[in-house]
PDB file of C-alpha atoms in Angstrom:
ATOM      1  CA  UNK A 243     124.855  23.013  87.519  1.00  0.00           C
ATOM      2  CA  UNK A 244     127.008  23.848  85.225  1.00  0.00           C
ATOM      3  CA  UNK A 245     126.688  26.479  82.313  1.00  0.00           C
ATOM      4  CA  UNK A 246     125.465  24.100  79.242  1.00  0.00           C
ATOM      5  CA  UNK A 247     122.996  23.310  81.517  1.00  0.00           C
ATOM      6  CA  UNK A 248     122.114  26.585  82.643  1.00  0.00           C
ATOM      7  CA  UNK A 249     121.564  27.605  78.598  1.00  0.00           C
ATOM      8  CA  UNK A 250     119.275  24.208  78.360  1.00  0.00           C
ATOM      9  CA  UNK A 251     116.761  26.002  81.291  1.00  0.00           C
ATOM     10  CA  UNK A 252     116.682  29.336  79.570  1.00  0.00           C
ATOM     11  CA  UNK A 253     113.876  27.695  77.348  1.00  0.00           C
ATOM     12  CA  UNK A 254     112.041  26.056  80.774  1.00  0.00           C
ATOM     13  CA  UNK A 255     109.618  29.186  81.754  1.00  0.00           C
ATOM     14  CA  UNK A 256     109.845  27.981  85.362  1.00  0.00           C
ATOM     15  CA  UNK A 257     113.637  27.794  85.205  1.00  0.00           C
ATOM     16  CA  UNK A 258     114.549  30.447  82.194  1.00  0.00           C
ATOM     17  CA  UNK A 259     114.643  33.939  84.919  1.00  0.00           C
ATOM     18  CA  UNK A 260     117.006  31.950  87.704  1.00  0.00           C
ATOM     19  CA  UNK A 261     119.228  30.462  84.411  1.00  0.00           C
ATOM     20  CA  UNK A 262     119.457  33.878  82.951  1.00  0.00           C
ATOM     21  CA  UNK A 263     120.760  35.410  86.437  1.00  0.00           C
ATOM     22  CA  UNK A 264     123.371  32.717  86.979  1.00  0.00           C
ATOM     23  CA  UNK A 265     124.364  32.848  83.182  1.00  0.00           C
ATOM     24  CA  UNK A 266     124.509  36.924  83.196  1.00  0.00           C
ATOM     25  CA  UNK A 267     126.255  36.893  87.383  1.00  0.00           C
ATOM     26  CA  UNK A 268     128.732  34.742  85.715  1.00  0.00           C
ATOM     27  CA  UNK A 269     130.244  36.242  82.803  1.00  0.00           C
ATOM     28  CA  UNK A 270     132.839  36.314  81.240  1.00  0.00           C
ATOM     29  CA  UNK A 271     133.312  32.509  82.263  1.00  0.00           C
ATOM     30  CA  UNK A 272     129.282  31.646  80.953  1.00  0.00           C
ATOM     31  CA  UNK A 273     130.276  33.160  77.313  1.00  0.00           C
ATOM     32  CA  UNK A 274     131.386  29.446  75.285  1.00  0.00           C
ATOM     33  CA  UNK A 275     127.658  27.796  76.956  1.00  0.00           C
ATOM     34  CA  UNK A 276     125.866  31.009  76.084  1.00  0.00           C
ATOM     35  CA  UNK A 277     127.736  30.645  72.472  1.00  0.00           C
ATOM     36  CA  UNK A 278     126.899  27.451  71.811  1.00  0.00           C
ATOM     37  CA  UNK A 279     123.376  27.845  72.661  1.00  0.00           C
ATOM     38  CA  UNK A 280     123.358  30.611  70.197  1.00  0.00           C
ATOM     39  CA  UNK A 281     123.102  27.950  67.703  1.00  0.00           C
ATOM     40  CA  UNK A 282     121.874  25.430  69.655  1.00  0.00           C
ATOM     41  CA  UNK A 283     118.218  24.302  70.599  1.00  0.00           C
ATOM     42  CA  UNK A 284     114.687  26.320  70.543  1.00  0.00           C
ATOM     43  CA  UNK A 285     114.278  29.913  69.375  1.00  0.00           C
ATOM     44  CA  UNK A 286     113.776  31.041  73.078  1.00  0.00           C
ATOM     45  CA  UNK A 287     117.104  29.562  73.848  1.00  0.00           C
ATOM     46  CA  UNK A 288     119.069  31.103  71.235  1.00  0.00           C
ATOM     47  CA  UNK A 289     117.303  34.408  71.604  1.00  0.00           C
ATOM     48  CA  UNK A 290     117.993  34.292  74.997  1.00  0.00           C
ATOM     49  CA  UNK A 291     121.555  33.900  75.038  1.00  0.00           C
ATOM     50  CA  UNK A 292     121.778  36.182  72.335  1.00  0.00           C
ATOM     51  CA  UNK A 293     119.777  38.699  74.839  1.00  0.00           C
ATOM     52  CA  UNK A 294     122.602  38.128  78.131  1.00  0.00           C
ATOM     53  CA  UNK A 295     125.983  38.379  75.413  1.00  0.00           C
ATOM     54  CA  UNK A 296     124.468  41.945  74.727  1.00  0.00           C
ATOM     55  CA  UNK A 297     125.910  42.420  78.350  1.00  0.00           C
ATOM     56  CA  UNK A 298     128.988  40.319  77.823  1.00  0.00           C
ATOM     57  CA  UNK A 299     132.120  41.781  77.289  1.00  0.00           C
ATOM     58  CA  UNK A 300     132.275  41.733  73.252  1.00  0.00           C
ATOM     59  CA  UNK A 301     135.352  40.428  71.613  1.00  0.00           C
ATOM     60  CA  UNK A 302     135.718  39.322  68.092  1.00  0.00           C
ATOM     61  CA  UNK A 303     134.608  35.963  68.680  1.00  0.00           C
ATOM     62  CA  UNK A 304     131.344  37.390  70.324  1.00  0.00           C
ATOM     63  CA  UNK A 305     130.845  40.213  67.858  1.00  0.00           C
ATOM     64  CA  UNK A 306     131.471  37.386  64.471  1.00  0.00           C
ATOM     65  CA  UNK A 307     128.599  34.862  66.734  1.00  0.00           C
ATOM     66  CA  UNK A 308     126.481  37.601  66.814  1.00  0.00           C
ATOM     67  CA  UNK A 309     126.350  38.897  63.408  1.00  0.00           C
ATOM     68  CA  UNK A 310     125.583  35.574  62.407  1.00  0.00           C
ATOM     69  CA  UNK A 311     122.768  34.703  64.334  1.00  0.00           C
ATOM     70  CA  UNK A 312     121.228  37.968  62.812  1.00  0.00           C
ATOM     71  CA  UNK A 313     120.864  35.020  59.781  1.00  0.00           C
ATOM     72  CA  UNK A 314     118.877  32.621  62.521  1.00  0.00           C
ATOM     73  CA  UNK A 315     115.569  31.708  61.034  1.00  0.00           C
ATOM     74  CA  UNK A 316     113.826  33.156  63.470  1.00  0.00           C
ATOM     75  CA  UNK A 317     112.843  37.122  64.359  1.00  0.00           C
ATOM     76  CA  UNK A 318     113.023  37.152  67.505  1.00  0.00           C
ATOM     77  CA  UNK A 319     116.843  35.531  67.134  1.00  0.00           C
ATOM     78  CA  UNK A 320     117.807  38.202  65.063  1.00  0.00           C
ATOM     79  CA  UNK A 321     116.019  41.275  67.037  1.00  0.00           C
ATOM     80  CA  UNK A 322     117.497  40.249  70.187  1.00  0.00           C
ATOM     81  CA  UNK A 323     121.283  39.503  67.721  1.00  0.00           C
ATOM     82  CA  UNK A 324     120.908  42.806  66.436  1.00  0.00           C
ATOM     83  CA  UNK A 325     119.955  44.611  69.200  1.00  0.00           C
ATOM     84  CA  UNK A 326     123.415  42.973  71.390  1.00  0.00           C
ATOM     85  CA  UNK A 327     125.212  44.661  68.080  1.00  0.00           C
ATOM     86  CA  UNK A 328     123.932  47.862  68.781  1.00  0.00           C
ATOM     87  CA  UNK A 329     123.584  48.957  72.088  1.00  0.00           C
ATOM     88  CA  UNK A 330     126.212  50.737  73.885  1.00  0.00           C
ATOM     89  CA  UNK A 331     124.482  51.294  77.169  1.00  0.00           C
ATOM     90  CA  UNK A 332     123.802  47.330  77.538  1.00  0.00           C
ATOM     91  CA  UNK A 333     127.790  47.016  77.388  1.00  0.00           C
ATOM     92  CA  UNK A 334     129.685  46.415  80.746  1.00  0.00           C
ATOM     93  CA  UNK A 335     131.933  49.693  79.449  1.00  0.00           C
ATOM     94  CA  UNK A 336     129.296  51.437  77.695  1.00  0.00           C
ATOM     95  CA  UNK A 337     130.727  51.340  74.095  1.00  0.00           C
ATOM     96  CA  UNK A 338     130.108  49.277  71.173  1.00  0.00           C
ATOM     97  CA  UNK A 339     133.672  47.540  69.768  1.00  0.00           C
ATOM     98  CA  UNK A 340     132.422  47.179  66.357  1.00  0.00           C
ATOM     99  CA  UNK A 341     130.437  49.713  63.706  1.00  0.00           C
ATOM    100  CA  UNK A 342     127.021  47.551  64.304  1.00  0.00           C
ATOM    101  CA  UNK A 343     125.658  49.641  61.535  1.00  0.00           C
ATOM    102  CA  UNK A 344     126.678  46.920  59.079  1.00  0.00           C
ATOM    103  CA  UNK A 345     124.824  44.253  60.355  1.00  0.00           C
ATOM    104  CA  UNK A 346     121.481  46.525  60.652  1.00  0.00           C
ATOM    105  CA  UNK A 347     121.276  47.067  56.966  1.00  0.00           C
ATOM    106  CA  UNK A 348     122.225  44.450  55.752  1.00  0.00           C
TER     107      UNK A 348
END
């Protein structure tokens, strides 16, 4: 299946814990699905691949998706958004590449 796909499951509770271990064993190469389903579909979608990019390696283009799905119109969206933005120890390196102190008062 390929990664689009893969994003689509992460909202199918018999699918969404297989999805999120192919999406998350995959990475860097699952980041554009998981990006696109940032914005895309249910709440527990984009939540979801907000949750697995908090493992990703950032870059800018992860870091600028992320701060603006701390925006999305739903909480849990933006707690799992905010949380990616924060959390060193979640980080494949262990360090944050932005100041994610910005997006948590804003």
């Amino acid at each position: 299946m390929d990664y689009d796909g893969l994003v689509l499951e992460l909202g199918m509770p018999w699918k969404s814990e297989a999805a999120r271990s192919a999406l998350f064993d995959d990475m860097p190469q699952s980041c554009d699905a998981l990006l696109r389903g940032l914005f895309q579909g249910t709440p527990v979608v984009r939540a979801a691949c907000a949750g697995i990019l908090d493992h990703a390696p950032h870059d800018e283009r992860i870091e600028r998706a992320l701060v603006a799905a701390t925006g999305d119109p739903d909480w849990r969206v933006r707690t799992s958004a905010l949380h990616s933005l924060s959390c060193a120890p979640c980080k494949p390196d262990g360090c944050l590449t932005t100041d994610g102190v910005g997006a948590l008062i804003n």
